[in-house]
Amino acid sequence: MKRVLVCVVLLLGVLGLSLQTVAITAIVEHPALDSVREGIIDVLAENGFKDGENIKIDFQNAQGSVSTAVTIAKQFISLNPAVMIGIATPSAQALVNATKTIPVVFSAVTDPVSANLVPSFGKNPGNVVGISDMTPVKTQIQLLKLVIPDVKTIGVIYNSGEANSVTIRQFAKEACDALGLNLIDITGSTTVEMVASLNAQIRDVDAIYIGTDNTAASSMESISTVALREKVAIVAADIDIARTGGLIGFGFNYYQIGRSTGDLVVQILNGVSPSELETKILGQESLILFVNTDIAEQLAINLPQSILDRADLVVEDGVEKTR
């Protein structure tokens, strides 16, 4: 009997070692990035790649630390995984800098070209491919102007250490210049720094814009508390950010970004080289408009009917409804 048990244990060990590893890392855990991971894993399972059966999924969270992201990348290399997936710019950069041979798929990266992940959108030589969440910043600023016609100064909250956020901030500046608006930078590399900056500058702005900044996403509960206390509206480029105290959110469905990323991963697991696949931005059909009428009432803002008619998600009397 003991011999049988030993044989079973050894067999399970061999099977475990034979599983391909799919290594996934995210710079931080928050609803949008969690949705990306969920979308990836769902697509893998739908295509026969199931964790614990024929692949092993190893997920590591960098807890907002770039140095931790680098350490995770090095750990992943030692596993010799079939593919590595970096969710958000800092984690993707860590993976790309760690290897030129193991396939790397990035997801939810605003500007992969400026972040030095790939030379261009479309097909590229090498081992890297992915999905960008380049958000329509100008449209978002225009939405803010439409909802708050008297706005003159917008505060942009971001972490200047996040390459994606620096890019979005520049687009926001260009949009503000075109619309005759002033822009104030509200920055911080941690939640404490970001909220301190906001408290110091909140009375200098008429509204707040938040892009797809990961630090801001992790700090939204505190950010929204300050903004609502001072009667300042928040417009966000991330629906999940907007759900925590935002007036309006206009951005991508991050679960769908995850599913599109998963499609790339499936092809790589099936033997396709990253150089044969295209780096791309999701189409406009993946954008969602979120509106919180409760916050509009708190801030005494009359939302245009055109905005309400266009909204995909509306919060009214504390209940979010899909239209």
mmCIF file of C-alpha atoms in Angstrom:
data_model
loop_
_atom_site.group_PDB
_atom_site.id
_atom_site.type_symbol
_atom_site.label_atom_id
_atom_site.label_comp_id
_atom_site.label_asym_id
_atom_site.label_seq_id
_atom_site.Cartn_x
_atom_site.Cartn_y
_atom_site.Cartn_z
ATOM 1 C CA MET A 1 0.000 0.000 0.000
ATOM 2 C CA LYS A 2 2.841 2.363 0.878
ATOM 3 C CA ARG A 3 4.493 1.657 -2.486
ATOM 4 C CA VAL A 4 1.265 2.594 -4.284
ATOM 5 C CA LEU A 5 1.033 5.862 -2.384
ATOM 6 C CA VAL A 6 4.648 6.689 -3.146
ATOM 7 C CA CYS A 7 4.072 6.000 -6.850
ATOM 8 C CA VAL A 8 0.983 8.232 -6.903
ATOM 9 C CA VAL A 9 2.864 11.086 -5.211
ATOM 10 C CA LEU A 10 5.771 10.732 -7.649
ATOM 11 C CA LEU A 11 3.381 10.659 -10.617
ATOM 12 C CA LEU A 12 1.600 13.794 -9.422
ATOM 13 C CA GLY A 13 4.957 15.482 -8.985
ATOM 14 C CA VAL A 14 5.983 14.628 -12.537
ATOM 15 C CA LEU A 15 2.647 15.858 -13.893
ATOM 16 C CA GLY A 16 2.997 19.071 -11.911
ATOM 17 C CA LEU A 17 6.461 19.670 -13.319
ATOM 18 C CA SER A 18 5.171 19.108 -16.848
ATOM 19 C CA LEU A 19 2.618 21.900 -16.641
ATOM 20 C CA GLN A 20 3.412 25.014 -18.652
ATOM 21 C CA THR A 21 3.641 28.089 -16.450
ATOM 22 C CA VAL A 22 1.726 31.232 -17.347
ATOM 23 C CA ALA A 23 3.287 33.956 -15.196
ATOM 24 C CA ILE A 24 1.133 37.034 -14.522
ATOM 25 C CA THR A 25 2.156 40.147 -12.622
ATOM 26 C CA ALA A 26 0.364 43.446 -11.908
ATOM 27 C CA ILE A 27 1.840 46.592 -10.424
ATOM 28 C CA VAL A 28 -0.989 46.787 -7.878
ATOM 29 C CA GLU A 29 -4.375 45.258 -7.195
ATOM 30 C CA HIS A 30 -7.405 47.436 -7.881
ATOM 31 C CA PRO A 31 -10.721 46.706 -9.667
ATOM 32 C CA ALA A 32 -9.627 47.637 -13.200
ATOM 33 C CA LEU A 33 -6.407 45.601 -13.156
ATOM 34 C CA ASP A 34 -8.166 42.747 -11.355
ATOM 35 C CA SER A 35 -10.729 42.725 -14.188
ATOM 36 C CA VAL A 36 -7.900 42.471 -16.724
ATOM 37 C CA ARG A 37 -6.524 39.393 -14.971
ATOM 38 C CA GLU A 38 -9.990 37.857 -14.720
ATOM 39 C CA GLY A 39 -10.566 38.368 -18.454
ATOM 40 C CA ILE A 40 -7.235 36.744 -19.321
ATOM 41 C CA ILE A 41 -7.874 33.694 -17.145
ATOM 42 C CA ASP A 42 -11.439 33.273 -18.461
ATOM 43 C CA VAL A 43 -10.270 33.261 -22.084
ATOM 44 C CA LEU A 44 -7.505 30.774 -21.276
ATOM 45 C CA ALA A 45 -10.023 28.422 -19.648
ATOM 46 C CA GLU A 46 -12.477 28.778 -22.527
ATOM 47 C CA ASN A 47 -9.700 27.697 -24.884
ATOM 48 C CA GLY A 48 -8.732 24.651 -22.842
ATOM 49 C CA PHE A 49 -5.901 26.161 -20.791
ATOM 50 C CA LYS A 50 -7.032 25.574 -17.221
ATOM 51 C CA ASP A 51 -5.029 26.334 -14.118
ATOM 52 C CA GLY A 52 -3.973 23.144 -12.358
ATOM 53 C CA GLU A 53 -4.975 20.912 -15.273
ATOM 54 C CA ASN A 54 -2.709 21.652 -18.212
ATOM 55 C CA ILE A 55 -1.156 24.982 -17.176
ATOM 56 C CA LYS A 56 -0.002 26.541 -13.936
ATOM 57 C CA ILE A 57 -0.916 30.195 -13.419
ATOM 58 C CA ASP A 58 1.512 32.041 -11.172
ATOM 59 C CA PHE A 59 0.222 35.501 -10.206
ATOM 60 C CA GLN A 60 2.351 38.027 -8.320
ATOM 61 C CA ASN A 61 1.307 41.531 -7.199
ATOM 62 C CA ALA A 62 4.007 44.208 -6.896
ATOM 63 C CA GLN A 63 2.030 46.177 -4.278
ATOM 64 C CA GLY A 64 2.691 49.427 -6.112
ATOM 65 C CA SER A 65 6.481 49.058 -5.917
ATOM 66 C CA VAL A 66 8.616 49.260 -9.063
ATOM 67 C CA SER A 67 11.527 47.529 -7.315
ATOM 68 C CA THR A 68 9.204 44.691 -6.329
ATOM 69 C CA ALA A 69 8.035 44.454 -9.936
ATOM 70 C CA VAL A 70 11.675 43.993 -11.002
ATOM 71 C CA THR A 71 12.185 41.293 -8.362
ATOM 72 C CA ILE A 72 9.056 39.479 -9.547
ATOM 73 C CA ALA A 73 10.299 39.583 -13.135
ATOM 74 C CA LYS A 74 13.583 37.959 -12.100
ATOM 75 C CA GLN A 75 11.700 35.275 -10.177
ATOM 76 C CA PHE A 76 9.542 34.560 -13.207
ATOM 77 C CA ILE A 77 12.605 34.151 -15.450
ATOM 78 C CA SER A 78 13.884 31.390 -13.157
ATOM 79 C CA LEU A 79 10.635 29.471 -13.771
ATOM 80 C CA ASN A 80 11.199 29.477 -17.557
ATOM 81 C CA PRO A 81 7.468 30.083 -18.171
ATOM 82 C CA ALA A 82 5.731 29.561 -21.499
ATOM 83 C CA VAL A 83 4.621 33.201 -21.429
ATOM 84 C CA MET A 84 4.779 36.163 -19.054
ATOM 85 C CA ILE A 85 2.007 38.755 -18.749
ATOM 86 C CA GLY A 86 2.564 42.248 -17.362
ATOM 87 C CA ILE A 87 -0.541 44.188 -16.318
ATOM 88 C CA ALA A 88 0.039 47.982 -16.298
ATOM 89 C CA THR A 89 3.144 49.806 -17.483
ATOM 90 C CA PRO A 90 5.650 49.332 -14.606
ATOM 91 C CA SER A 91 5.121 45.565 -14.434
ATOM 92 C CA ALA A 92 5.276 45.225 -18.212
ATOM 93 C CA GLN A 93 8.526 47.227 -18.308
ATOM 94 C CA ALA A 94 10.056 44.987 -15.651
ATOM 95 C CA LEU A 95 9.264 41.859 -17.675
ATOM 96 C CA VAL A 96 10.452 43.290 -20.981
ATOM 97 C CA ASN A 97 13.724 44.444 -19.417
ATOM 98 C CA ALA A 98 14.286 40.987 -17.926
ATOM 99 C CA THR A 99 14.203 38.867 -21.101
ATOM 100 C CA LYS A 100 14.607 38.971 -24.857
ATOM 101 C CA THR A 101 13.553 35.360 -25.414
ATOM 102 C CA ILE A 102 10.558 34.413 -23.258
ATOM 103 C CA PRO A 103 7.278 35.694 -24.785
ATOM 104 C CA VAL A 104 5.939 38.757 -22.961
ATOM 105 C CA VAL A 105 2.359 39.988 -23.324
ATOM 106 C CA PHE A 106 1.483 43.349 -21.796
ATOM 107 C CA SER A 107 -1.972 44.627 -20.950
ATOM 108 C CA ALA A 108 -3.513 47.933 -19.823
ATOM 109 C CA VAL A 109 -0.452 49.896 -20.930
ATOM 110 C CA THR A 110 -1.298 53.400 -22.087
ATOM 111 C CA ASP A 111 1.634 54.134 -24.391
ATOM 112 C CA PRO A 112 3.743 51.019 -25.060
ATOM 113 C CA VAL A 113 5.915 52.875 -27.564
ATOM 114 C CA SER A 114 6.976 55.666 -25.184
ATOM 115 C CA ALA A 115 7.370 53.047 -22.444
ATOM 116 C CA ASN A 116 9.903 51.272 -24.707
ATOM 117 C CA LEU A 117 7.948 48.022 -24.762
ATOM 118 C CA VAL A 118 7.567 47.874 -28.552
ATOM 119 C CA PRO A 119 8.844 50.070 -31.416
ATOM 120 C CA SER A 120 5.344 50.671 -32.798
ATOM 121 C CA PHE A 121 1.760 49.507 -32.879
ATOM 122 C CA GLY A 122 1.048 46.586 -35.192
ATOM 123 C CA LYS A 123 3.558 43.768 -35.713
ATOM 124 C CA ASN A 124 7.036 44.086 -34.260
ATOM 125 C CA PRO A 125 10.140 41.881 -34.221
ATOM 126 C CA GLY A 126 11.069 40.309 -30.925
ATOM 127 C CA ASN A 127 9.261 38.668 -28.033
ATOM 128 C CA VAL A 128 6.788 41.369 -26.959
ATOM 129 C CA VAL A 129 3.170 42.090 -27.904
ATOM 130 C CA GLY A 130 0.137 43.441 -26.088
ATOM 131 C CA ILE A 131 -2.965 45.563 -25.653
ATOM 132 C CA SER A 132 -2.942 49.312 -24.982
ATOM 133 C CA ASP A 133 -5.563 51.176 -22.972
ATOM 134 C CA MET A 134 -4.750 54.546 -24.548
ATOM 135 C CA THR A 135 -7.769 56.494 -23.381
ATOM 136 C CA PRO A 136 -9.503 59.334 -25.303
ATOM 137 C CA VAL A 137 -8.263 62.140 -23.034
ATOM 138 C CA LYS A 138 -9.491 65.020 -25.168
ATOM 139 C CA THR A 139 -13.023 63.588 -25.233
ATOM 140 C CA GLN A 140 -12.946 63.170 -21.456
ATOM 141 C CA ILE A 141 -11.892 66.799 -20.916
ATOM 142 C CA GLN A 142 -14.602 67.892 -23.350
ATOM 143 C CA LEU A 143 -17.131 65.887 -21.325
ATOM 144 C CA LEU A 144 -15.995 67.660 -18.189
ATOM 145 C CA LYS A 145 -16.406 71.046 -19.907
ATOM 146 C CA LEU A 146 -19.864 70.061 -21.160
ATOM 147 C CA VAL A 147 -21.034 69.019 -17.693
ATOM 148 C CA ILE A 148 -19.421 71.989 -15.902
ATOM 149 C CA PRO A 149 -19.569 74.864 -18.434
ATOM 150 C CA ASP A 150 -18.069 77.418 -16.021
ATOM 151 C CA VAL A 151 -14.946 75.348 -15.298
ATOM 152 C CA LYS A 152 -11.727 77.326 -15.646
ATOM 153 C CA THR A 153 -9.084 75.286 -13.834
ATOM 154 C CA ILE A 154 -8.735 71.502 -13.818
ATOM 155 C CA GLY A 155 -6.555 69.594 -11.394
ATOM 156 C CA VAL A 156 -4.963 66.446 -12.855
ATOM 157 C CA ILE A 157 -4.151 63.819 -10.227
ATOM 158 C CA TYR A 158 -1.334 61.437 -11.130
ATOM 159 C CA ASN A 159 1.888 59.730 -10.102
ATOM 160 C CA SER A 160 4.735 61.314 -12.078
ATOM 161 C CA GLY A 161 6.660 58.053 -11.669
ATOM 162 C CA GLU A 162 4.163 56.191 -13.854
ATOM 163 C CA ALA A 163 5.082 56.601 -17.528
ATOM 164 C CA ASN A 164 1.489 55.992 -18.591
ATOM 165 C CA SER A 165 0.259 58.803 -16.339
ATOM 166 C CA VAL A 166 2.859 61.268 -17.618
ATOM 167 C CA THR A 167 1.607 60.599 -21.156
ATOM 168 C CA ILE A 168 -2.016 61.125 -20.174
ATOM 169 C CA ARG A 169 -1.126 64.299 -18.281
ATOM 170 C CA GLN A 170 0.488 65.688 -21.452
ATOM 171 C CA PHE A 171 -2.623 64.884 -23.489
ATOM 172 C CA ALA A 172 -4.742 66.544 -20.785
ATOM 173 C CA LYS A 173 -2.567 69.673 -20.998
ATOM 174 C CA GLU A 174 -3.018 69.793 -24.766
ATOM 175 C CA ALA A 175 -6.782 69.362 -24.403
ATOM 176 C CA CYS A 176 -6.978 72.078 -21.747
ATOM 177 C CA ASP A 177 -4.942 74.463 -23.898
ATOM 178 C CA ALA A 178 -7.268 73.858 -26.842
ATOM 179 C CA LEU A 179 -10.330 74.560 -24.673
ATOM 180 C CA GLY A 180 -8.854 77.610 -22.936
ATOM 181 C CA LEU A 181 -8.605 75.881 -19.556
ATOM 182 C CA ASN A 182 -5.882 76.030 -16.931
ATOM 183 C CA LEU A 183 -4.281 72.816 -15.677
ATOM 184 C CA ILE A 184 -2.791 72.207 -12.241
ATOM 185 C CA ASP A 185 -0.692 69.130 -11.470
ATOM 186 C CA ILE A 186 -1.660 67.263 -8.298
ATOM 187 C CA THR A 187 0.979 64.601 -7.868
ATOM 188 C CA GLY A 188 2.136 61.964 -5.418
ATOM 189 C CA SER A 189 4.001 58.670 -5.558
ATOM 190 C CA THR A 190 1.981 57.177 -2.694
ATOM 191 C CA THR A 191 -1.562 57.500 -1.389
ATOM 192 C CA VAL A 192 -0.360 59.681 1.488
ATOM 193 C CA GLU A 193 1.551 62.046 -0.836
ATOM 194 C CA MET A 194 -1.285 62.198 -3.350
ATOM 195 C CA VAL A 195 -3.966 63.010 -0.794
ATOM 196 C CA ALA A 196 -1.697 65.587 0.869
ATOM 197 C CA SER A 197 -1.187 67.299 -2.505
ATOM 198 C CA LEU A 198 -4.911 67.244 -3.140
ATOM 199 C CA ASN A 199 -5.692 68.784 0.249
ATOM 200 C CA ALA A 200 -3.155 71.533 -0.424
ATOM 201 C CA GLN A 201 -4.495 72.389 -3.886
ATOM 202 C CA ILE A 202 -8.193 71.436 -3.905
ATOM 203 C CA ARG A 203 -9.339 75.055 -3.463
ATOM 204 C CA ASP A 204 -7.384 76.100 -6.549
ATOM 205 C CA VAL A 205 -9.354 73.893 -8.958
ATOM 206 C CA ASP A 206 -12.916 73.815 -10.269
ATOM 207 C CA ALA A 207 -12.847 70.117 -11.178
ATOM 208 C CA ILE A 208 -10.570 67.084 -11.039
ATOM 209 C CA TYR A 209 -9.483 64.804 -13.866
ATOM 210 C CA ILE A 210 -7.967 61.375 -13.200
ATOM 211 C CA GLY A 211 -6.561 59.241 -16.007
ATOM 212 C CA THR A 212 -5.656 55.569 -15.707
ATOM 213 C CA ASP A 213 -3.218 56.186 -12.867
ATOM 214 C CA ASN A 214 -2.671 53.150 -10.654
ATOM 215 C CA THR A 215 -1.719 55.117 -7.543
ATOM 216 C CA ALA A 216 -4.834 57.266 -7.876
ATOM 217 C CA ALA A 217 -6.959 54.158 -8.392
ATOM 218 C CA SER A 218 -5.624 52.726 -5.147
ATOM 219 C CA SER A 219 -6.244 56.063 -3.376
ATOM 220 C CA MET A 220 -9.745 56.813 -4.636
ATOM 221 C CA GLU A 221 -11.571 56.386 -1.359
ATOM 222 C CA SER A 222 -9.472 59.156 0.210
ATOM 223 C CA ILE A 223 -9.432 61.286 -2.952
ATOM 224 C CA SER A 224 -13.215 61.211 -3.313
ATOM 225 C CA THR A 225 -13.697 62.068 0.373
ATOM 226 C CA VAL A 226 -11.656 65.259 -0.077
ATOM 227 C CA ALA A 227 -13.317 66.152 -3.395
ATOM 228 C CA LEU A 228 -16.879 65.690 -2.131
ATOM 229 C CA ARG A 229 -16.094 67.628 1.044
ATOM 230 C CA GLU A 230 -14.980 70.570 -1.091
ATOM 231 C CA LYS A 231 -17.811 70.134 -3.638
ATOM 232 C CA VAL A 232 -15.410 69.425 -6.523
ATOM 233 C CA ALA A 233 -16.440 67.014 -9.283
ATOM 234 C CA ILE A 234 -14.221 64.161 -10.466
ATOM 235 C CA VAL A 235 -14.149 62.965 -14.075
ATOM 236 C CA ALA A 236 -12.165 59.772 -14.631
ATOM 237 C CA ALA A 237 -10.777 57.766 -17.529
ATOM 238 C CA ASP A 238 -11.448 54.534 -15.657
ATOM 239 C CA ILE A 239 -14.962 53.346 -14.818
ATOM 240 C CA ASP A 240 -13.810 51.620 -11.648
ATOM 241 C CA ILE A 241 -12.098 54.810 -10.470
ATOM 242 C CA ALA A 242 -15.299 56.747 -11.195
ATOM 243 C CA ARG A 243 -17.369 54.265 -9.215
ATOM 244 C CA THR A 244 -15.643 55.457 -6.039
ATOM 245 C CA GLY A 245 -16.877 59.027 -5.835
ATOM 246 C CA GLY A 246 -16.618 60.147 -9.458
ATOM 247 C CA LEU A 247 -19.272 62.179 -11.248
ATOM 248 C CA ILE A 248 -18.427 60.782 -14.675
ATOM 249 C CA GLY A 249 -16.250 57.973 -15.969
ATOM 250 C CA PHE A 250 -15.546 57.401 -19.639
ATOM 251 C CA GLY A 251 -13.157 54.606 -20.409
ATOM 252 C CA PHE A 252 -12.518 51.049 -21.418
ATOM 253 C CA ASN A 253 -14.164 47.908 -20.155
ATOM 254 C CA TYR A 254 -11.079 46.411 -18.494
ATOM 255 C CA TYR A 255 -12.507 42.918 -18.451
ATOM 256 C CA GLN A 256 -12.693 43.173 -22.252
ATOM 257 C CA ILE A 257 -9.089 44.390 -22.341
ATOM 258 C CA GLY A 258 -8.231 41.256 -20.381
ATOM 259 C CA ARG A 259 -10.109 39.064 -22.822
ATOM 260 C CA SER A 260 -8.305 40.625 -25.788
ATOM 261 C CA THR A 261 -5.019 40.059 -23.964
ATOM 262 C CA GLY A 262 -6.050 36.488 -23.298
ATOM 263 C CA ASP A 263 -6.576 35.944 -27.028
ATOM 264 C CA LEU A 264 -2.917 36.858 -27.614
ATOM 265 C CA VAL A 265 -1.769 34.548 -24.822
ATOM 266 C CA VAL A 266 -3.785 31.631 -26.221
ATOM 267 C CA GLN A 267 -2.164 32.056 -29.633
ATOM 268 C CA ILE A 268 1.312 32.094 -28.065
ATOM 269 C CA LEU A 269 0.542 28.946 -26.065
ATOM 270 C CA ASN A 270 -0.549 27.369 -29.336
ATOM 271 C CA GLY A 271 2.856 28.098 -30.859
ATOM 272 C CA VAL A 272 2.423 31.488 -32.524
ATOM 273 C CA SER A 273 5.380 33.858 -32.123
ATOM 274 C CA PRO A 274 4.719 37.321 -30.587
ATOM 275 C CA SER A 275 6.314 38.806 -33.728
ATOM 276 C CA GLU A 276 3.417 37.390 -35.766
ATOM 277 C CA LEU A 277 0.817 39.152 -33.592
ATOM 278 C CA GLU A 278 -0.259 42.798 -33.466
ATOM 279 C CA THR A 279 0.006 45.285 -30.622
ATOM 280 C CA LYS A 280 -3.187 47.327 -30.675
ATOM 281 C CA ILE A 281 -5.661 49.621 -28.903
ATOM 282 C CA LEU A 282 -9.207 48.399 -28.431
ATOM 283 C CA GLY A 283 -11.853 50.074 -30.582
ATOM 284 C CA GLN A 284 -14.331 52.756 -29.548
ATOM 285 C CA GLU A 285 -17.003 50.079 -29.080
ATOM 286 C CA SER A 286 -15.211 49.014 -25.901
ATOM 287 C CA LEU A 287 -15.648 52.441 -24.255
ATOM 288 C CA ILE A 288 -18.242 52.848 -21.492
ATOM 289 C CA LEU A 289 -19.859 56.016 -20.117
ATOM 290 C CA PHE A 290 -20.613 56.014 -16.379
ATOM 291 C CA VAL A 291 -22.676 58.753 -14.688
ATOM 292 C CA ASN A 292 -23.480 59.183 -10.993
ATOM 293 C CA THR A 293 -26.631 61.271 -10.619
ATOM 294 C CA ASP A 294 -26.429 61.087 -6.818
ATOM 295 C CA ILE A 295 -23.100 62.910 -6.848
ATOM 296 C CA ALA A 296 -24.442 65.378 -9.415
ATOM 297 C CA GLU A 297 -27.202 66.202 -6.931
ATOM 298 C CA GLN A 298 -24.716 66.562 -4.064
ATOM 299 C CA LEU A 299 -22.654 68.979 -6.165
ATOM 300 C CA ALA A 300 -25.724 70.840 -7.527
ATOM 301 C CA ILE A 301 -24.745 69.963 -11.103
ATOM 302 C CA ASN A 302 -27.457 69.676 -13.749
ATOM 303 C CA LEU A 303 -26.393 66.872 -16.047
ATOM 304 C CA PRO A 304 -27.254 67.452 -19.725
ATOM 305 C CA GLN A 305 -29.928 65.084 -20.983
ATOM 306 C CA SER A 306 -27.612 64.130 -23.861
ATOM 307 C CA ILE A 307 -25.139 62.727 -21.320
ATOM 308 C CA LEU A 308 -27.817 60.768 -19.474
ATOM 309 C CA ASP A 309 -29.187 59.370 -22.740
ATOM 310 C CA ARG A 310 -25.713 58.224 -23.831
ATOM 311 C CA ALA A 311 -24.715 56.682 -20.493
ATOM 312 C CA ASP A 312 -24.159 52.924 -20.307
ATOM 313 C CA LEU A 313 -24.103 52.876 -16.509
ATOM 314 C CA VAL A 314 -26.081 55.245 -14.279
ATOM 315 C CA VAL A 315 -26.086 55.468 -10.487
ATOM 316 C CA GLU A 316 -29.388 56.724 -9.114
ATOM 317 C CA ASP A 317 -30.503 56.536 -5.482
ATOM 318 C CA GLY A 318 -27.468 54.432 -4.660
ATOM 319 C CA VAL A 319 -28.178 51.810 -7.321
ATOM 320 C CA GLU A 320 -26.090 51.310 -10.456
ATOM 321 C CA LYS A 321 -28.206 50.506 -13.492
ATOM 322 C CA THR A 322 -27.136 49.281 -16.925
ATOM 323 C CA ARG A 323 -28.778 50.900 -19.917
#
